[in-house]
XYZ file of C-alpha atoms in Angstrom:
526
model
C -0.467 -13.068 -31.854
C -0.391 -9.343 -31.888
C -1.582 -7.147 -29.046
C -4.226 -4.561 -29.862
C -2.691 -1.446 -31.323
C -3.500 1.771 -29.547
C -2.126 5.218 -28.877
C -4.256 6.179 -25.937
C -3.626 8.910 -23.420
C -2.556 7.924 -19.908
C -4.482 5.690 -17.550
C -7.566 7.717 -16.757
C -8.043 8.702 -20.416
C -7.659 5.332 -22.136
C -9.635 5.546 -25.335
C -12.574 3.231 -24.825
C -13.512 3.239 -28.500
C -10.142 1.852 -29.461
C -10.372 -0.819 -26.780
C -14.008 -1.786 -27.257
C -13.217 -4.729 -29.466
C -10.839 -7.462 -28.494
C -9.532 -10.040 -30.893
C -11.191 -13.367 -30.210
C -8.663 -15.394 -32.102
C -6.229 -17.369 -29.992
C -3.234 -19.047 -31.558
C -1.367 -22.103 -30.455
C 1.729 -21.469 -28.377
C 5.035 -22.383 -29.940
C 7.814 -23.829 -27.841
C 11.339 -22.370 -28.061
C 13.314 -24.171 -30.759
C 16.167 -25.141 -28.498
C 15.499 -26.972 -25.232
C 19.045 -28.037 -24.344
C 19.758 -25.061 -22.112
C 18.039 -24.588 -18.797
C 18.482 -20.829 -18.903
C 17.867 -18.914 -22.114
C 18.530 -15.183 -22.221
C 18.217 -12.379 -24.736
C 19.401 -8.805 -24.545
C 16.961 -5.964 -24.436
C 16.004 -3.967 -27.481
C 17.709 -0.636 -27.793
C 15.711 2.620 -27.764
C 15.513 2.546 -31.552
C 14.164 -0.998 -31.437
C 17.164 -2.604 -33.161
C 18.713 -5.757 -31.763
C 22.418 -6.083 -31.157
C 22.215 -9.869 -30.956
C 24.011 -12.812 -32.378
C 22.056 -15.300 -34.512
C 21.791 -17.548 -31.488
C 20.464 -14.715 -29.328
C 17.905 -13.844 -31.994
C 16.698 -17.427 -31.984
C 15.812 -17.136 -28.291
C 14.269 -13.679 -28.672
C 11.242 -15.163 -30.438
C 7.979 -14.712 -28.623
C 6.897 -17.985 -27.029
C 3.311 -17.036 -27.824
C 3.528 -16.954 -31.599
C 7.099 -17.172 -32.823
C 7.240 -13.488 -33.750
C 9.486 -10.860 -32.265
C 8.856 -10.741 -28.535
C 7.464 -7.839 -26.558
C 10.086 -5.061 -26.743
C 12.137 -4.545 -23.630
C 12.859 -1.073 -24.860
C 14.146 2.040 -23.186
C 11.712 4.174 -21.259
C 9.713 6.579 -23.400
C 10.080 9.464 -20.958
C 12.992 11.882 -21.153
C 14.401 12.784 -17.785
C 16.503 15.835 -17.072
C 18.269 16.017 -13.728
C 21.047 18.158 -12.346
C 24.317 16.458 -13.268
C 25.568 16.471 -9.684
C 22.699 14.171 -8.708
C 23.546 11.597 -11.374
C 27.299 11.722 -11.038
C 27.325 8.354 -9.312
C 26.245 9.603 -5.897
C 22.589 8.794 -5.396
C 22.101 10.601 -2.112
C 19.411 13.233 -1.909
C 20.241 16.929 -1.776
C 18.472 19.491 0.373
C 17.287 22.259 -1.923
C 18.565 25.735 -1.082
C 16.645 28.995 -1.063
C 14.342 30.542 1.517
C 11.226 29.443 -0.318
C 12.437 25.903 -0.843
C 13.911 24.744 2.440
C 11.475 23.394 4.952
C 8.176 24.787 6.096
C 5.440 23.351 8.256
C 2.929 20.669 7.353
C -0.725 20.968 8.242
C -0.024 18.833 11.289
C 2.687 21.145 12.563
C 5.562 18.860 11.535
C 8.644 20.424 9.925
C 8.807 19.597 6.217
C 12.051 19.639 4.257
C 12.284 19.515 0.480
C 14.912 17.109 -0.808
C 16.031 16.744 -4.415
C 16.474 13.094 -5.346
C 17.761 11.541 -8.585
C 15.472 10.964 -11.519
C 15.529 7.940 -13.788
C 18.319 7.442 -16.366
C 18.377 10.447 -18.711
C 19.073 8.970 -22.129
C 18.664 12.349 -23.835
C 21.932 13.401 -22.178
C 23.722 10.219 -23.115
C 23.156 8.498 -19.787
C 22.202 4.891 -20.339
C 20.159 2.746 -18.037
C 21.218 -0.803 -17.312
C 20.686 -3.275 -20.136
C 17.827 -5.707 -19.518
C 17.984 -9.358 -20.589
C 14.930 -11.583 -20.968
C 15.478 -15.196 -19.916
C 13.750 -18.524 -19.380
C 14.731 -20.949 -16.642
C 13.504 -24.534 -16.801
C 12.790 -25.264 -13.163
C 11.182 -28.656 -13.775
C 10.124 -30.427 -16.978
C 7.447 -28.212 -18.573
C 7.821 -25.620 -15.783
C 9.460 -22.771 -17.677
C 9.944 -19.619 -15.622
C 10.406 -16.273 -17.336
C 12.531 -13.593 -15.714
C 14.436 -10.442 -16.565
C 17.793 -9.361 -15.250
C 20.196 -6.424 -15.366
C 23.476 -5.326 -13.812
C 25.249 -8.655 -14.330
C 28.565 -6.811 -14.522
C 28.160 -5.523 -10.946
C 29.777 -8.674 -9.595
C 30.628 -7.237 -6.186
C 27.255 -5.605 -5.573
C 24.339 -7.055 -3.594
C 21.717 -9.013 -5.563
C 18.121 -7.743 -5.561
C 15.074 -9.767 -6.621
C 11.690 -8.205 -7.459
C 8.423 -10.156 -7.180
C 5.325 -8.877 -9.032
C 1.731 -8.521 -7.966
C -1.206 -10.576 -9.207
C -1.946 -10.241 -12.924
C 1.339 -8.607 -13.889
C 4.916 -9.769 -14.302
C 8.552 -8.776 -14.499
C 7.667 -6.029 -17.007
C 6.200 -4.045 -14.091
C 9.740 -3.502 -12.750
C 11.367 -2.026 -15.845
C 12.108 1.233 -14.020
C 13.939 -0.694 -11.299
C 15.845 -2.937 -13.710
C 17.102 -0.004 -15.780
C 17.913 2.260 -12.834
C 18.970 0.015 -9.931
C 20.748 -2.262 -12.394
C 23.412 0.444 -12.646
C 24.429 -0.312 -9.052
C 23.222 -3.812 -8.240
C 22.571 -7.171 -9.813
C 18.814 -7.126 -10.317
C 16.281 -9.812 -11.208
C 12.510 -9.709 -11.686
C 10.586 -12.959 -12.006
C 7.195 -14.046 -13.357
C 5.277 -16.396 -11.076
C 4.177 -19.672 -12.636
C 0.724 -19.239 -14.131
C 1.238 -15.504 -14.727
C 3.073 -13.173 -17.090
C 5.283 -15.145 -19.467
C 5.592 -18.106 -17.081
C 2.413 -19.636 -18.484
C 2.847 -23.202 -19.801
C 4.095 -23.887 -23.314
C 1.479 -26.605 -23.835
C -1.966 -27.651 -22.624
C -1.830 -29.106 -19.078
C -4.875 -31.270 -19.859
C -6.076 -33.579 -22.602
C -9.538 -34.721 -23.626
C -10.577 -38.334 -24.046
C -13.841 -37.324 -25.702
C -14.188 -36.837 -29.433
C -17.534 -35.078 -29.181
C -19.181 -32.555 -26.942
C -16.513 -29.883 -27.155
C -18.216 -26.548 -27.573
C -16.979 -24.027 -30.103
C -13.946 -22.145 -28.816
C -13.123 -24.668 -26.066
C -10.307 -26.147 -28.165
C -8.492 -22.805 -28.054
C -8.534 -22.659 -24.239
C -6.021 -24.859 -22.483
C -6.793 -26.572 -19.197
C -10.391 -27.412 -20.160
C -9.725 -31.084 -20.911
C -10.916 -33.901 -18.685
C -7.539 -35.439 -17.840
C -4.340 -33.834 -16.516
C -1.121 -34.454 -18.400
C 1.482 -36.345 -16.311
C 3.618 -33.227 -15.807
C 0.561 -31.260 -14.577
C -0.701 -33.874 -12.119
C -1.203 -32.171 -8.778
C -0.348 -28.767 -10.256
C -2.072 -25.839 -8.558
C -0.938 -22.236 -8.826
C -0.809 -21.509 -5.106
C 1.282 -19.326 -2.850
C 3.122 -22.434 -1.625
C 4.094 -23.266 -5.224
C 5.359 -19.717 -5.752
C 7.451 -19.635 -2.596
C 8.968 -22.965 -3.657
C 9.623 -21.518 -7.123
C 11.338 -18.441 -5.676
C 13.409 -20.532 -3.257
C 14.797 -22.672 -6.071
C 15.336 -19.608 -8.244
C 17.491 -17.995 -5.539
C 19.419 -21.223 -5.019
C 19.928 -22.237 -8.656
C 19.969 -18.985 -10.651
C 21.131 -16.259 -8.258
C 23.224 -18.577 -6.113
C 23.503 -16.448 -2.963
C 21.348 -14.653 -0.364
C 19.348 -11.818 -1.887
C 17.323 -8.734 -1.046
C 13.714 -9.423 -2.044
C 11.253 -6.668 -2.943
C 7.609 -7.589 -3.485
C 4.532 -5.622 -4.492
C 1.028 -6.748 -3.474
C 0.944 -10.557 -3.887
C 4.703 -10.437 -4.440
C 5.085 -8.868 -1.001
C 3.312 -11.796 0.633
C 5.502 -14.269 -1.278
C 8.637 -12.298 -0.346
C 7.722 -12.475 3.332
C 6.800 -16.151 2.982
C 10.107 -17.169 1.413
C 12.014 -15.203 4.082
C 10.028 -16.887 6.855
C 10.659 -20.372 5.476
C 14.252 -19.817 4.309
C 15.815 -16.917 6.241
C 19.313 -18.043 5.231
C 18.513 -17.118 1.603
C 17.232 -13.606 2.298
C 19.278 -10.538 3.235
C 16.209 -8.381 3.683
C 12.605 -7.893 2.543
C 10.911 -4.732 1.280
C 7.122 -4.789 1.168
C 5.472 -2.515 -1.403
C 1.776 -2.365 -0.502
C 1.927 -6.069 0.321
C -1.389 -7.894 0.382
C -1.972 -9.174 3.957
C -3.819 -12.340 2.890
C -4.081 -14.721 -0.047
C -6.391 -17.631 -0.763
C -9.959 -18.342 0.306
C -9.898 -22.089 0.866
C -8.318 -24.014 3.759
C -4.815 -25.428 3.437
C -4.893 -29.272 3.286
C -1.791 -29.582 5.493
C -2.746 -26.978 8.054
C -6.462 -27.852 8.163
C -6.882 -31.332 6.608
C -10.400 -31.996 7.893
C -11.740 -28.653 6.755
C -9.989 -28.978 3.392
C -11.753 -32.286 2.680
C -15.048 -30.437 2.541
C -13.966 -28.826 -0.719
C -13.850 -31.351 -3.541
C -11.588 -29.247 -5.766
C -8.798 -26.848 -4.845
C -7.264 -25.427 -8.003
C -5.792 -28.576 -9.557
C -6.070 -29.652 -13.182
C -8.346 -30.603 -14.830
C -11.002 -28.017 -14.001
C -14.364 -29.565 -13.025
C -17.197 -28.945 -15.459
C -18.980 -26.421 -13.225
C -15.723 -24.515 -12.694
C -15.108 -24.413 -16.452
C -18.462 -22.762 -17.080
C -17.914 -20.220 -14.322
C -14.382 -19.535 -15.547
C -15.555 -18.870 -19.104
C -18.146 -16.388 -17.867
C -15.857 -14.538 -15.430
C -12.872 -14.544 -17.767
C -14.871 -12.943 -20.560
C -15.636 -10.041 -18.228
C -12.264 -9.432 -16.566
C -10.114 -9.930 -19.684
C -12.023 -7.267 -21.592
C -9.771 -4.286 -22.421
C -12.174 -1.869 -20.757
C -12.071 -3.893 -17.532
C -8.268 -3.881 -17.552
C -8.245 -0.116 -18.112
C -10.717 0.395 -15.250
C -8.493 -1.556 -12.853
C -5.473 0.541 -13.818
C -7.463 3.705 -13.170
C -8.240 2.421 -9.686
C -4.747 1.445 -8.595
C -2.794 4.439 -9.947
C -3.395 7.555 -7.859
C -1.696 9.805 -10.419
C -3.730 9.522 -13.603
C -1.130 11.410 -15.607
C 1.143 8.341 -15.484
C 1.407 6.668 -18.891
C 0.459 3.022 -18.374
C 0.189 2.078 -22.047
C 2.963 -0.512 -21.816
C 1.573 -2.039 -18.619
C -1.860 -2.221 -20.255
C -0.423 -3.837 -23.384
C 1.516 -6.480 -21.439
C -1.492 -7.406 -19.307
C -3.701 -7.645 -22.391
C -1.130 -9.818 -24.147
C -1.125 -12.222 -21.199
C -4.919 -12.552 -21.227
C -4.751 -13.748 -24.840
C -2.591 -16.739 -23.925
C -4.602 -19.982 -24.341
C -3.686 -21.108 -20.797
C -4.584 -17.806 -19.120
C -8.226 -18.521 -18.221
C -7.616 -21.920 -16.608
C -4.540 -20.573 -14.805
C -6.671 -17.754 -13.415
C -9.194 -20.301 -12.100
C -6.434 -22.334 -10.468
C -5.008 -19.233 -8.773
C -8.326 -17.953 -7.487
C -9.449 -21.323 -6.124
C -6.104 -22.458 -4.730
C -5.823 -23.136 -0.989
C -4.244 -20.730 1.458
C -0.581 -21.048 2.300
C 0.719 -23.049 5.223
C 1.677 -19.749 6.843
C -0.550 -16.710 7.130
C 0.887 -13.262 6.479
C 0.985 -12.566 10.224
C 2.710 -15.876 10.952
C 5.290 -15.254 8.224
C 5.942 -11.769 9.603
C 6.441 -13.181 13.120
C 8.921 -15.776 11.861
C 10.906 -13.138 9.993
C 10.975 -10.975 13.105
C 12.056 -13.914 15.266
C 14.836 -14.836 12.814
C 16.089 -11.267 12.529
C 15.250 -10.801 8.833
C 15.484 -7.043 8.067
C 12.212 -5.597 6.799
C 11.384 -2.269 5.155
C 7.815 -1.066 4.603
C 6.960 1.197 1.655
C 3.307 2.013 1.037
C 1.430 4.250 -1.372
C -1.106 6.110 0.744
C -3.859 6.346 -1.873
C -4.019 2.585 -2.471
C -7.742 1.662 -2.747
C -7.064 -2.039 -2.094
C -4.308 -2.358 0.513
C -5.273 0.794 2.388
C -2.847 2.425 4.870
C -4.420 0.606 7.803
C -2.887 -2.684 6.606
C 0.600 -1.222 6.466
C 0.163 0.322 9.903
C -0.851 -3.063 11.299
C 2.430 -4.491 10.014
C 4.257 -1.553 11.590
C 2.555 -2.206 14.925
C 3.630 -5.871 14.849
C 7.271 -4.957 14.075
C 7.560 -1.350 15.319
C 11.333 -1.097 14.902
C 11.302 -1.518 11.102
C 11.384 1.595 8.884
C 8.044 2.605 7.399
C 7.738 5.007 4.459
C 4.373 6.254 3.260
C 4.288 8.015 -0.118
C 1.577 10.414 -1.235
C 0.179 10.696 -3.750
C 0.793 7.061 -4.738
C -1.497 4.082 -5.156
C -1.139 0.327 -5.135
C 1.997 0.220 -7.325
C 4.351 2.941 -6.016
C 7.347 1.370 -7.760
C 5.764 2.160 -11.142
C 3.965 5.357 -10.186
C 6.854 7.089 -8.387
C 9.864 4.891 -9.244
C 12.255 7.746 -8.483
C 11.162 7.755 -4.830
C 10.991 3.979 -4.415
C 14.426 3.508 -6.011
C 15.863 6.218 -3.750
C 14.440 4.524 -0.647
C 15.645 1.075 -1.737
C 19.172 2.314 -2.389
C 19.321 4.000 0.990
C 17.878 1.034 2.876
C 20.313 -1.431 1.244
C 23.237 0.896 2.005
C 22.135 1.099 5.621
C 22.125 -2.686 5.917
C 25.316 -3.259 3.940
C 27.139 -0.714 6.110
C 25.712 -2.304 9.283
C 24.076 0.970 10.217
C 27.044 3.251 9.467
C 24.995 4.886 6.699
C 21.764 6.467 7.911
C 18.378 5.277 6.714
C 16.745 7.243 3.877
C 15.325 10.603 5.030
C 17.399 10.518 8.213
C 20.788 12.174 8.512
C 23.235 11.250 11.256
C 21.842 13.827 13.662
C 18.315 12.470 13.231
C 19.104 8.789 13.690
C 18.730 8.915 17.447
C 16.180 11.690 17.792
C 13.543 10.623 15.258
C 11.401 8.035 16.983
C 7.924 9.243 16.053
C 7.548 10.565 12.502
C 8.996 12.999 10.022
C 7.765 14.218 6.634
C 9.828 15.404 3.669
C 8.943 16.546 0.176
C 10.861 14.453 -2.333
C 11.478 16.422 -5.517
C 12.714 14.998 -8.794
C 12.660 15.881 -12.468
C 10.595 13.873 -14.923
C 10.210 14.783 -18.594
C 11.522 18.285 -18.027
C 9.195 19.108 -15.135
C 9.924 19.149 -11.450
C 7.599 16.897 -9.454
C 7.133 16.560 -5.733
C 5.579 13.937 -3.477
C 5.465 13.801 0.275
C 7.071 10.909 2.118
C 6.332 10.277 5.777
C 8.781 8.227 7.830
C 7.439 6.521 10.936
C 9.931 5.857 13.705
C 10.069 3.063 16.256
C 7.833 4.799 18.803
C 5.200 6.384 16.620
C 1.709 6.772 18.056
C -1.007 5.227 15.899
C -3.599 7.518 17.467
C -1.515 10.627 16.764
C -1.060 9.489 13.177
C -4.799 8.983 12.702
C -5.443 12.371 14.296
C -2.959 13.990 11.901
C -4.896 12.558 8.961
C -8.052 14.234 10.211
C -6.264 17.546 10.584
C -4.747 17.340 7.115
C -8.009 16.378 5.418
C -7.134 12.671 5.070
C -4.308 13.274 2.644
C -1.122 14.978 1.667
C -2.548 16.813 -1.335
C -2.050 16.451 -5.045
C 1.133 15.763 -6.937
C 2.825 19.081 -7.538
C 4.222 19.737 -10.981
C 6.098 22.791 -12.155
C 8.503 23.649 -14.907
C 12.070 22.777 -14.077
């Protein structure tokens, strides 16, 4: 199966004419040729697209969708030029000199300092990002989990695990794998039922010879009987937290820092609440504060009995019809492009690869039924608020990073988390939307590095944006302009840090004074 070919401009200018037609053909999924190993890994493609793999590696680099070369895990297309002193191995920020560049006052009267932070790996100057490997881990029979990893050689560095949001996968963290993989051991995982962790075979079978409508045979999960391995299977948040727990135990093998965006943030908090001994800290990137619409059968057994079906296979007939109708709408290329326009605040960001990977996933024969299972799965045993309370009670370190212009998880949700655990660091980036790690990876990577250093040093190293003199004095809020170089141009975003005694009312009042925002992304020639 081949994803639709396109050379569209960035997100807000995706060429609708090129995306108007979507291939309706769906091919059978081919299983990897070798099933003896529980973990199968391949190296990433180089920038030129050539593979430096052995014959055995090439065998496992086949795409599980169609047996052809898999989606390229290639180097970033952008060319980044940054002052050599920033990328000399010291990833601290630098205050920019010059009367017109140091400080100033924000619209709210707060002092604002401009700080130069590192860009992403600059391959044009010979600086290589960390090599990314694509792997499969067989958690249970037929439960094959896809993940990517980098930085394996950093044996003495802390491990970091990234969890994706709904509808995406490990590919959404390429900027973190290539950059942070230079310092840490980094993993990014695909949840079961999403990304490349979709099943290799149909979870259902049909006992009927007739009555199958045209096209049904190409959509898995629409049979009338669940296969033995899929009995009781439902793609729920409880399944995902169990998946992540076993992944940390069996693949990583030691406590880990977990970073989660959107749905991944909820799962990150959930796994830390249930298994605090496995988690060194949690960073929430615009974490969704709720998941699931139906009652949990363990938490609310009587209420759950009212609902005859809760995401398990096979799909009931009425659910199949609804799924076919809804899936046709949301898997359309134009619909995918519209969603990307919504969640990215900066429409100059090139999201072609993200678009392509999402589209490729929708063409998997198990995608529609998996979507139905996810959307109709029960809520978790713990709510977001309950998971947050448990983490707080168990002393799990938490860091909050939110894109201010997120249209879905608006700032009020992040501020509610901050109110519940006021002592945790809170960073609000603007302009940035629902996926700050992909929109402004330079800033998110800078904050993650600084936060991990602060924890690893037991507080000897100051938190990001705070120098030693500010550690004690900053209890309310402080804003700084983070400047970095991307594709030869200097860019700047504003980051607001909220201290342990910030006033929610004063923060809301400052938004009114500043016109509800920090302004547009500034770009100028470097």
